């Protein structure tokens, strides 16, 4: 199954990707995670990307398309993959189509997480992330057992620098202007399915699992 999760920041794409990756044994490819790893490593790509990420702007298309095209050549993508946070512009979607032509067949399904701004803002400003294993928590919706400490590995939690309210509002604006047109792009191809990103984690996972089984994708 070759899957794209599309939706605004805070829609729950990353959270569902982790669960779907476990359930279906597919690699979870998140451009946000790859870029944050580069920032952490102090790599030239990370230094450049950080200037965009901290402001909530998109990293240039050619940089991100190159990263994904390279990642899709990995041997673990033969059975399929979950793309989270990519593509984010029509140019990136065209870049993906081109990369898939030479590697694999096209995308099977694009899930659009239709999400209200109120929910997205509340989720993002309350998100906490594990410094070591990267697991996501939320101060109200998914709190760790011990305040500020990861249940899974015991490392401390931090707030992403782009999760402050001003940057979140800009990320939502950038999403509306540059990413939302992809809803129509994939609807025209007949591969778009819409779910409510406002649902709770478990309910949304149930809806997605049922959708894949009905579409005979899993
Ligand atoms: P990226 O890391 O992709 O961030 P994003 O799209 O802004 O997505 P988020 O991770 O914020 O939201 P999500 O939908 O994954 O929600 P999550 O599951 O984490 O990108 C960051 C930056 O990198 C971009 O701004 C850009 O600069 C750059 N970048 C990345 N990709 C790029 C690209 N392709 N092109 C150019 N630039 C790129 O959940 C959020 C919170 O809500 C968590 O706390 C979670 O616990 C909670 N939660 C999740 N689901 C639910 C639920 N159903 N109910 C209640 N709480 C929930």
PDB file of C-alpha atoms and ligand atoms in Angstrom:
ATOM      1  CA  UNK A   1       0.000   0.000   0.000  1.00  0.00           C
ATOM      2  CA  UNK A   2       1.419   3.374  -1.048  1.00  0.00           C
ATOM      3  CA  UNK A   3      -0.224   5.968   1.099  1.00  0.00           C
ATOM      4  CA  UNK A   4      -0.121   9.747   1.574  1.00  0.00           C
ATOM      5  CA  UNK A   5      -1.481  11.394   4.726  1.00  0.00           C
ATOM      6  CA  UNK A   6      -2.531  14.952   3.879  1.00  0.00           C
ATOM      7  CA  UNK A   7      -3.818  17.591   6.243  1.00  0.00           C
ATOM      8  CA  UNK A   8      -2.937  20.675   8.264  1.00  0.00           C
ATOM      9  CA  UNK A   9      -0.330  20.721  10.996  1.00  0.00           C
ATOM     10  CA  UNK A  10      -1.837  19.153  14.109  1.00  0.00           C
ATOM     11  CA  UNK A  11      -4.270  16.947  12.162  1.00  0.00           C
ATOM     12  CA  UNK A  12      -2.697  13.853  13.725  1.00  0.00           C
ATOM     13  CA  UNK A  13      -0.836  12.604  10.630  1.00  0.00           C
ATOM     14  CA  UNK A  14       2.290  11.704  12.580  1.00  0.00           C
ATOM     15  CA  UNK A  15       0.367   9.973  15.374  1.00  0.00           C
ATOM     16  CA  UNK A  16      -1.662   7.827  12.952  1.00  0.00           C
ATOM     17  CA  UNK A  17       1.424   7.097  10.816  1.00  0.00           C
ATOM     18  CA  UNK A  18       3.168   5.476  13.769  1.00  0.00           C
ATOM     19  CA  UNK A  19       0.167   3.186  14.436  1.00  0.00           C
ATOM     20  CA  UNK A  20      -0.421   2.393  10.737  1.00  0.00           C
ATOM     21  CA  UNK A  21       3.266   1.635  10.247  1.00  0.00           C
ATOM     22  CA  UNK A  22       3.099  -0.907  13.114  1.00  0.00           C
ATOM     23  CA  UNK A  23      -0.196  -2.474  11.953  1.00  0.00           C
ATOM     24  CA  UNK A  24       0.714  -2.823   8.260  1.00  0.00           C
ATOM     25  CA  UNK A  25       4.514  -3.122   8.452  1.00  0.00           C
ATOM     26  CA  UNK A  26       5.109  -0.140   6.190  1.00  0.00           C
ATOM     27  CA  UNK A  27       7.906   2.436   6.572  1.00  0.00           C
ATOM     28  CA  UNK A  28       6.764   5.809   7.896  1.00  0.00           C
ATOM     29  CA  UNK A  29       8.436   8.559   5.871  1.00  0.00           C
ATOM     30  CA  UNK A  30       8.041  11.983   7.477  1.00  0.00           C
ATOM     31  CA  UNK A  31       9.863  14.877   5.829  1.00  0.00           C
ATOM     32  CA  UNK A  32       9.479  16.858   9.068  1.00  0.00           C
ATOM     33  CA  UNK A  33      11.282  14.091  11.024  1.00  0.00           C
ATOM     34  CA  UNK A  34      14.036  13.782   8.387  1.00  0.00           C
ATOM     35  CA  UNK A  35      14.584  17.558   8.428  1.00  0.00           C
ATOM     36  CA  UNK A  36      14.607  17.692  12.256  1.00  0.00           C
ATOM     37  CA  UNK A  37      17.225  14.883  12.310  1.00  0.00           C
ATOM     38  CA  UNK A  38      19.410  16.972   9.975  1.00  0.00           C
ATOM     39  CA  UNK A  39      18.974  20.009  12.216  1.00  0.00           C
ATOM     40  CA  UNK A  40      19.985  17.926  15.252  1.00  0.00           C
ATOM     41  CA  UNK A  41      23.038  16.549  13.436  1.00  0.00           C
ATOM     42  CA  UNK A  42      24.096  20.074  12.400  1.00  0.00           C
ATOM     43  CA  UNK A  43      24.251  18.894   8.773  1.00  0.00           C
ATOM     44  CA  UNK A  44      24.366  21.608   6.041  1.00  0.00           C
ATOM     45  CA  UNK A  45      20.829  20.612   5.008  1.00  0.00           C
ATOM     46  CA  UNK A  46      19.655  21.062   8.614  1.00  0.00           C
ATOM     47  CA  UNK A  47      21.294  24.480   8.976  1.00  0.00           C
ATOM     48  CA  UNK A  48      19.485  25.663   5.837  1.00  0.00           C
ATOM     49  CA  UNK A  49      16.156  23.987   6.720  1.00  0.00           C
ATOM     50  CA  UNK A  50      16.081  25.405  10.269  1.00  0.00           C
ATOM     51  CA  UNK A  51      15.731  28.987   9.021  1.00  0.00           C
ATOM     52  CA  UNK A  52      12.459  28.012   7.296  1.00  0.00           C
ATOM     53  CA  UNK A  53      11.153  25.610   9.953  1.00  0.00           C
ATOM     54  CA  UNK A  54      11.551  28.055  12.845  1.00  0.00           C
ATOM     55  CA  UNK A  55       9.321  30.543  10.998  1.00  0.00           C
ATOM     56  CA  UNK A  56       6.766  27.928   9.966  1.00  0.00           C
ATOM     57  CA  UNK A  57       7.633  28.384   6.278  1.00  0.00           C
ATOM     58  CA  UNK A  58       8.146  25.527   3.822  1.00  0.00           C
ATOM     59  CA  UNK A  59      11.657  24.319   3.011  1.00  0.00           C
ATOM     60  CA  UNK A  60      12.305  24.821  -0.759  1.00  0.00           C
ATOM     61  CA  UNK A  61      10.623  22.229  -2.983  1.00  0.00           C
ATOM     62  CA  UNK A  62      13.781  21.012  -4.736  1.00  0.00           C
ATOM     63  CA  UNK A  63      15.439  20.189  -1.379  1.00  0.00           C
ATOM     64  CA  UNK A  64      12.473  18.160  -0.098  1.00  0.00           C
ATOM     65  CA  UNK A  65      11.773  16.415  -3.419  1.00  0.00           C
ATOM     66  CA  UNK A  66      15.447  15.294  -3.494  1.00  0.00           C
ATOM     67  CA  UNK A  67      15.194  13.897   0.055  1.00  0.00           C
ATOM     68  CA  UNK A  68      12.042  11.883  -0.686  1.00  0.00           C
ATOM     69  CA  UNK A  69      13.195  10.619  -4.105  1.00  0.00           C
ATOM     70  CA  UNK A  70      16.345   9.278  -2.429  1.00  0.00           C
ATOM     71  CA  UNK A  71      14.418   7.752   0.505  1.00  0.00           C
ATOM     72  CA  UNK A  72      12.006   5.938  -1.829  1.00  0.00           C
ATOM     73  CA  UNK A  73      14.940   4.079  -3.379  1.00  0.00           C
ATOM     74  CA  UNK A  74      15.398   2.217  -0.056  1.00  0.00           C
ATOM     75  CA  UNK A  75      14.755  -1.540  -0.173  1.00  0.00           C
ATOM     76  CA  UNK A  76      12.104  -1.246   2.590  1.00  0.00           C
ATOM     77  CA  UNK A  77       9.723   0.722   0.325  1.00  0.00           C
ATOM     78  CA  UNK A  78       9.089  -2.141  -2.134  1.00  0.00           C
ATOM     79  CA  UNK A  79       5.908  -3.268  -0.342  1.00  0.00           C
ATOM     80  CA  UNK A  80       4.716   0.302   0.088  1.00  0.00           C
ATOM     81  CA  UNK A  81       5.122   3.259   2.431  1.00  0.00           C
ATOM     82  CA  UNK A  82       3.346   5.980   4.372  1.00  0.00           C
ATOM     83  CA  UNK A  83       4.196   9.550   3.369  1.00  0.00           C
ATOM     84  CA  UNK A  84       3.538  12.014   6.198  1.00  0.00           C
ATOM     85  CA  UNK A  85       3.939  15.748   5.498  1.00  0.00           C
ATOM     86  CA  UNK A  86       4.930  15.246   1.861  1.00  0.00           C
ATOM     87  CA  UNK A  87       3.925  16.404  -0.691  1.00  0.00           C
ATOM     88  CA  UNK A  88       3.050  19.884   0.547  1.00  0.00           C
ATOM     89  CA  UNK A  89       2.884  21.806  -2.727  1.00  0.00           C
ATOM     90  CA  UNK A  90       1.668  20.983  -6.230  1.00  0.00           C
ATOM     91  CA  UNK A  91       5.314  21.117  -7.371  1.00  0.00           C
ATOM     92  CA  UNK A  92       6.247  18.470  -4.768  1.00  0.00           C
ATOM     93  CA  UNK A  93       3.321  16.289  -5.884  1.00  0.00           C
ATOM     94  CA  UNK A  94       4.551  16.482  -9.488  1.00  0.00           C
ATOM     95  CA  UNK A  95       8.072  15.645  -8.259  1.00  0.00           C
ATOM     96  CA  UNK A  96       6.679  12.613  -6.432  1.00  0.00           C
ATOM     97  CA  UNK A  97       4.782  11.414  -9.529  1.00  0.00           C
ATOM     98  CA  UNK A  98       8.035  11.651 -11.489  1.00  0.00           C
ATOM     99  CA  UNK A  99      10.081   9.809  -8.847  1.00  0.00           C
ATOM    100  CA  UNK A 100       7.479   7.013  -8.599  1.00  0.00           C
ATOM    101  CA  UNK A 101       7.429   6.500 -12.363  1.00  0.00           C
ATOM    102  CA  UNK A 102      11.040   5.387 -12.333  1.00  0.00           C
ATOM    103  CA  UNK A 103      10.830   3.386  -9.083  1.00  0.00           C
ATOM    104  CA  UNK A 104       7.387   1.949  -8.403  1.00  0.00           C
ATOM    105  CA  UNK A 105       3.788   2.257  -9.471  1.00  0.00           C
ATOM    106  CA  UNK A 106       1.733   5.270  -8.347  1.00  0.00           C
ATOM    107  CA  UNK A 107       0.105   6.218  -5.065  1.00  0.00           C
ATOM    108  CA  UNK A 108      -2.878   4.007  -4.072  1.00  0.00           C
ATOM    109  CA  UNK A 109      -4.683   6.328  -1.708  1.00  0.00           C
ATOM    110  CA  UNK A 110      -4.430   9.831  -0.239  1.00  0.00           C
ATOM    111  CA  UNK A 111      -6.155  10.381   3.101  1.00  0.00           C
ATOM    112  CA  UNK A 112      -7.200  13.956   3.751  1.00  0.00           C
ATOM    113  CA  UNK A 113      -7.491  14.721   7.490  1.00  0.00           C
ATOM    114  CA  UNK A 114     -10.098  17.489   7.483  1.00  0.00           C
ATOM    115  CA  UNK A 115      -9.404  19.327  10.731  1.00  0.00           C
ATOM    116  CA  UNK A 116     -10.652  22.531  12.353  1.00  0.00           C
ATOM    117  CA  UNK A 117      -8.129  25.255  13.160  1.00  0.00           C
ATOM    118  CA  UNK A 118      -9.279  25.348  16.787  1.00  0.00           C
ATOM    119  CA  UNK A 119      -8.406  21.664  17.266  1.00  0.00           C
ATOM    120  CA  UNK A 120      -5.089  21.991  15.399  1.00  0.00           C
ATOM    121  CA  UNK A 121      -3.969  24.986  17.490  1.00  0.00           C
ATOM    122  CA  UNK A 122      -4.921  23.313  20.777  1.00  0.00           C
ATOM    123  CA  UNK A 123      -3.074  20.110  19.814  1.00  0.00           C
ATOM    124  CA  UNK A 124       0.094  21.784  18.579  1.00  0.00           C
ATOM    125  CA  UNK A 125       0.560  24.244  21.424  1.00  0.00           C
ATOM    126  CA  UNK A 126       0.068  21.337  23.879  1.00  0.00           C
ATOM    127  CA  UNK A 127       2.346  18.857  22.104  1.00  0.00           C
ATOM    128  CA  UNK A 128       5.448  17.563  23.899  1.00  0.00           C
ATOM    129  CA  UNK A 129       8.039  15.355  22.183  1.00  0.00           C
ATOM    130  CA  UNK A 130      10.563  12.899  23.599  1.00  0.00           C
ATOM    131  CA  UNK A 131      14.142  14.146  23.076  1.00  0.00           C
ATOM    132  CA  UNK A 132      15.426  10.611  22.594  1.00  0.00           C
ATOM    133  CA  UNK A 133      12.825   8.415  20.854  1.00  0.00           C
ATOM    134  CA  UNK A 134      10.719  11.216  19.304  1.00  0.00           C
ATOM    135  CA  UNK A 135       7.393   9.905  20.653  1.00  0.00           C
ATOM    136  CA  UNK A 136       4.651  12.576  20.738  1.00  0.00           C
ATOM    137  CA  UNK A 137       2.577  13.418  23.801  1.00  0.00           C
ATOM    138  CA  UNK A 138      -0.005  16.078  24.549  1.00  0.00           C
ATOM    139  CA  UNK A 139      -0.295  17.843  27.881  1.00  0.00           C
ATOM    140  CA  UNK A 140      -4.063  17.139  28.031  1.00  0.00           C
ATOM    141  CA  UNK A 141      -4.981  14.544  25.373  1.00  0.00           C
ATOM    142  CA  UNK A 142      -2.027  12.155  25.723  1.00  0.00           C
ATOM    143  CA  UNK A 143      -0.076  13.082  28.871  1.00  0.00           C
ATOM    144  CA  UNK A 144       2.899  10.952  29.938  1.00  0.00           C
ATOM    145  CA  UNK A 145       2.497   9.031  33.201  1.00  0.00           C
ATOM    146  CA  UNK A 146       5.153  11.217  34.845  1.00  0.00           C
ATOM    147  CA  UNK A 147       5.175  14.904  33.966  1.00  0.00           C
ATOM    148  CA  UNK A 148       7.916  15.799  31.427  1.00  0.00           C
ATOM    149  CA  UNK A 149       9.235  12.209  31.159  1.00  0.00           C
ATOM    150  CA  UNK A 150       8.794   9.759  28.258  1.00  0.00           C
ATOM    151  CA  UNK A 151       6.838   6.603  29.226  1.00  0.00           C
ATOM    152  CA  UNK A 152       8.712   4.603  26.609  1.00  0.00           C
ATOM    153  CA  UNK A 153      12.376   5.429  27.196  1.00  0.00           C
ATOM    154  CA  UNK A 154      12.520   7.650  30.292  1.00  0.00           C
ATOM    155  CA  UNK A 155      14.124  10.614  28.472  1.00  0.00           C
ATOM    156  CA  UNK A 156      12.864  14.165  28.974  1.00  0.00           C
ATOM    157  CA  UNK A 157      10.181  15.810  26.843  1.00  0.00           C
ATOM    158  CA  UNK A 158      10.504  19.154  25.039  1.00  0.00           C
ATOM    159  CA  UNK A 159       8.281  21.554  23.111  1.00  0.00           C
ATOM    160  CA  UNK A 160       9.098  21.875  19.386  1.00  0.00           C
ATOM    161  CA  UNK A 161      10.365  25.414  18.638  1.00  0.00           C
ATOM    162  CA  UNK A 162       7.700  25.792  15.919  1.00  0.00           C
ATOM    163  CA  UNK A 163       4.859  24.828  18.299  1.00  0.00           C
ATOM    164  CA  UNK A 164       4.472  28.313  19.829  1.00  0.00           C
ATOM    165  CA  UNK A 165       1.162  29.990  18.988  1.00  0.00           C
ATOM    166  CA  UNK A 166       2.511  32.647  16.550  1.00  0.00           C
ATOM    167  CA  UNK A 167       4.405  30.064  14.465  1.00  0.00           C
ATOM    168  CA  UNK A 168       1.476  27.640  14.571  1.00  0.00           C
ATOM    169  CA  UNK A 169      -0.782  30.360  13.107  1.00  0.00           C
ATOM    170  CA  UNK A 170       1.717  30.946  10.303  1.00  0.00           C
ATOM    171  CA  UNK A 171       1.995  27.188   9.615  1.00  0.00           C
ATOM    172  CA  UNK A 172      -1.798  27.044   9.256  1.00  0.00           C
ATOM    173  CA  UNK A 173      -1.734  30.017   6.853  1.00  0.00           C
ATOM    174  CA  UNK A 174       1.048  28.410   4.780  1.00  0.00           C
ATOM    175  CA  UNK A 175      -0.981  25.177   4.735  1.00  0.00           C
ATOM    176  CA  UNK A 176      -4.104  26.986   3.412  1.00  0.00           C
ATOM    177  CA  UNK A 177      -2.151  28.759   0.684  1.00  0.00           C
ATOM    178  CA  UNK A 178       0.310  26.115  -0.476  1.00  0.00           C
ATOM    179  CA  UNK A 179      -0.831  22.654   0.629  1.00  0.00           C
ATOM    180  CA  UNK A 180      -4.645  22.715   0.585  1.00  0.00           C
ATOM    181  CA  UNK A 181      -4.716  22.857  -3.271  1.00  0.00           C
ATOM    182  CA  UNK A 182      -3.474  19.247  -3.137  1.00  0.00           C
ATOM    183  CA  UNK A 183      -6.925  18.168  -1.959  1.00  0.00           C
ATOM    184  CA  UNK A 184      -8.274  19.037  -5.393  1.00  0.00           C
ATOM    185  CA  UNK A 185      -5.152  17.712  -7.144  1.00  0.00           C
ATOM    186  CA  UNK A 186      -5.696  14.221  -5.705  1.00  0.00           C
ATOM    187  CA  UNK A 187      -9.510  14.365  -5.857  1.00  0.00           C
ATOM    188  CA  UNK A 188      -9.182  14.850  -9.614  1.00  0.00           C
ATOM    189  CA  UNK A 189      -7.054  11.689  -9.773  1.00  0.00           C
ATOM    190  CA  UNK A 190      -9.850   9.800  -7.949  1.00  0.00           C
ATOM    191  CA  UNK A 191      -7.606   8.608  -5.104  1.00  0.00           C
ATOM    192  CA  UNK A 192      -8.618  11.030  -2.328  1.00  0.00           C
ATOM    193  CA  UNK A 193     -10.540   9.882   0.765  1.00  0.00           C
ATOM    194  CA  UNK A 194     -11.578  12.290   3.502  1.00  0.00           C
ATOM    195  CA  UNK A 195     -11.691  11.564   7.235  1.00  0.00           C
ATOM    196  CA  UNK A 196     -12.292  13.850  10.208  1.00  0.00           C
ATOM    197  CA  UNK A 197      -8.985  14.798  11.820  1.00  0.00           C
ATOM    198  CA  UNK A 198     -11.005  16.104  14.777  1.00  0.00           C
ATOM    199  CA  UNK A 199     -11.737  12.513  15.917  1.00  0.00           C
ATOM    200  CA  UNK A 200      -9.860  11.017  18.848  1.00  0.00           C
ATOM    201  CA  UNK A 201      -6.753   8.897  18.162  1.00  0.00           C
ATOM    202  CA  UNK A 202      -8.401   5.472  18.568  1.00  0.00           C
ATOM    203  CA  UNK A 203     -11.576   6.399  16.639  1.00  0.00           C
ATOM    204  CA  UNK A 204      -9.567   7.777  13.738  1.00  0.00           C
ATOM    205  CA  UNK A 205      -7.397   4.667  13.634  1.00  0.00           C
ATOM    206  CA  UNK A 206     -10.526   2.490  13.466  1.00  0.00           C
ATOM    207  CA  UNK A 207     -11.936   4.567  10.584  1.00  0.00           C
ATOM    208  CA  UNK A 208      -8.647   4.290   8.670  1.00  0.00           C
ATOM    209  CA  UNK A 209      -8.272   0.538   9.220  1.00  0.00           C
ATOM    210  CA  UNK A 210     -11.831  -0.044   8.018  1.00  0.00           C
ATOM    211  CA  UNK A 211     -11.248   2.142   4.972  1.00  0.00           C
ATOM    212  CA  UNK A 212      -8.136   0.173   3.948  1.00  0.00           C
ATOM    213  CA  UNK A 213      -9.867  -3.147   4.382  1.00  0.00           C
ATOM    214  CA  UNK A 214     -12.920  -1.999   2.343  1.00  0.00           C
ATOM    215  CA  UNK A 215     -10.618  -0.698  -0.400  1.00  0.00           C
ATOM    216  CA  UNK A 216      -8.823  -4.102  -0.249  1.00  0.00           C
ATOM    217  CA  UNK A 217      -5.532  -2.312   0.322  1.00  0.00           C
ATOM    218  CA  UNK A 218      -4.663  -4.261   3.457  1.00  0.00           C
TER     219      UNK A 218
HETATM  220  P1  LIG B   1       6.118  18.561  10.085  1.00  0.00           P
HETATM  221  O1  LIG B   1       6.963  17.932  11.101  1.00  0.00           O
HETATM  222  O2  LIG B   1       5.625  17.767   8.940  1.00  0.00           O
HETATM  223  O3  LIG B   1       4.932  19.267  10.855  1.00  0.00           O
HETATM  224  P2  LIG B   1       3.403  19.491  10.445  1.00  0.00           P
HETATM  225  O4  LIG B   1       2.885  19.134   9.146  1.00  0.00           O
HETATM  226  O5  LIG B   1       3.281  20.912  10.782  1.00  0.00           O
HETATM  227  O6  LIG B   1       2.728  18.422  11.228  1.00  0.00           O
HETATM  228  P3  LIG B   1       2.704  18.169  12.731  1.00  0.00           P
HETATM  229  O7  LIG B   1       3.742  17.160  13.127  1.00  0.00           O
HETATM  230  O8  LIG B   1       2.775  19.466  13.477  1.00  0.00           O
HETATM  231  O9  LIG B   1       1.216  17.605  12.867  1.00  0.00           O
HETATM  232  P4  LIG B   1       0.639  16.143  12.683  1.00  0.00           P
HETATM  233  O10 LIG B   1      -0.527  16.225  11.774  1.00  0.00           O
HETATM  234  O11 LIG B   1       1.697  15.141  12.328  1.00  0.00           O
HETATM  235  O12 LIG B   1       0.099  15.922  14.156  1.00  0.00           O
HETATM  236  P5  LIG B   1       0.655  14.961  15.299  1.00  0.00           P
HETATM  237  O13 LIG B   1       0.253  13.564  15.035  1.00  0.00           O
HETATM  238  O14 LIG B   1       2.112  15.216  15.531  1.00  0.00           O
HETATM  239  O15 LIG B   1       6.848  19.839   9.455  1.00  0.00           O
HETATM  240  C1  LIG B   1       7.548  20.781  10.251  1.00  0.00           C
HETATM  241  C2  LIG B   1       8.248  21.783   9.349  1.00  0.00           C
HETATM  242  O16 LIG B   1       9.215  21.109   8.502  1.00  0.00           O
HETATM  243  C3  LIG B   1       7.325  22.523   8.353  1.00  0.00           C
HETATM  244  O17 LIG B   1       6.721  23.666   8.934  1.00  0.00           O
HETATM  245  C4  LIG B   1       8.333  22.885   7.241  1.00  0.00           C
HETATM  246  O18 LIG B   1       9.134  23.984   7.598  1.00  0.00           O
HETATM  247  C5  LIG B   1       9.236  21.655   7.194  1.00  0.00           C
HETATM  248  N1  LIG B   1       8.717  20.642   6.231  1.00  0.00           N
HETATM  249  C6  LIG B   1       8.308  19.376   6.524  1.00  0.00           C
HETATM  250  N2  LIG B   1       7.895  18.743   5.404  1.00  0.00           N
HETATM  251  C7  LIG B   1       8.044  19.619   4.389  1.00  0.00           C
HETATM  252  C8  LIG B   1       7.772  19.563   3.003  1.00  0.00           C
HETATM  253  N3  LIG B   1       7.254  18.467   2.431  1.00  0.00           N
HETATM  254  N4  LIG B   1       8.034  20.661   2.265  1.00  0.00           N
HETATM  255  C9  LIG B   1       8.570  21.780   2.799  1.00  0.00           C
HETATM  256  N5  LIG B   1       8.831  21.906   4.116  1.00  0.00           N
HETATM  257  C10 LIG B   1       8.591  20.833   4.911  1.00  0.00           C
HETATM  258  O19 LIG B   1      -0.189  15.481  16.555  1.00  0.00           O
HETATM  259  C11 LIG B   1      -0.044  16.769  17.100  1.00  0.00           C
HETATM  260  C12 LIG B   1      -0.403  16.723  18.591  1.00  0.00           C
HETATM  261  O20 LIG B   1      -1.785  16.352  18.751  1.00  0.00           O
HETATM  262  C13 LIG B   1       0.381  15.700  19.420  1.00  0.00           C
HETATM  263  O21 LIG B   1       0.590  16.250  20.679  1.00  0.00           O
HETATM  264  C14 LIG B   1      -0.547  14.471  19.522  1.00  0.00           C
HETATM  265  O22 LIG B   1      -0.317  13.782  20.729  1.00  0.00           O
HETATM  266  C15 LIG B   1      -1.919  15.107  19.494  1.00  0.00           C
HETATM  267  N6  LIG B   1      -2.911  14.319  18.746  1.00  0.00           N
HETATM  268  C16 LIG B   1      -2.689  13.707  17.546  1.00  0.00           C
HETATM  269  N7  LIG B   1      -3.799  13.121  17.094  1.00  0.00           N
HETATM  270  C17 LIG B   1      -4.773  13.394  18.022  1.00  0.00           C
HETATM  271  C18 LIG B   1      -6.138  13.070  18.099  1.00  0.00           C
HETATM  272  N8  LIG B   1      -6.741  12.352  17.124  1.00  0.00           N
HETATM  273  N9  LIG B   1      -6.834  13.499  19.170  1.00  0.00           N
HETATM  274  C19 LIG B   1      -6.248  14.226  20.144  1.00  0.00           C
HETATM  275  N10 LIG B   1      -4.916  14.566  20.118  1.00  0.00           N
HETATM  276  C20 LIG B   1      -4.190  14.153  19.066  1.00  0.00           C
END
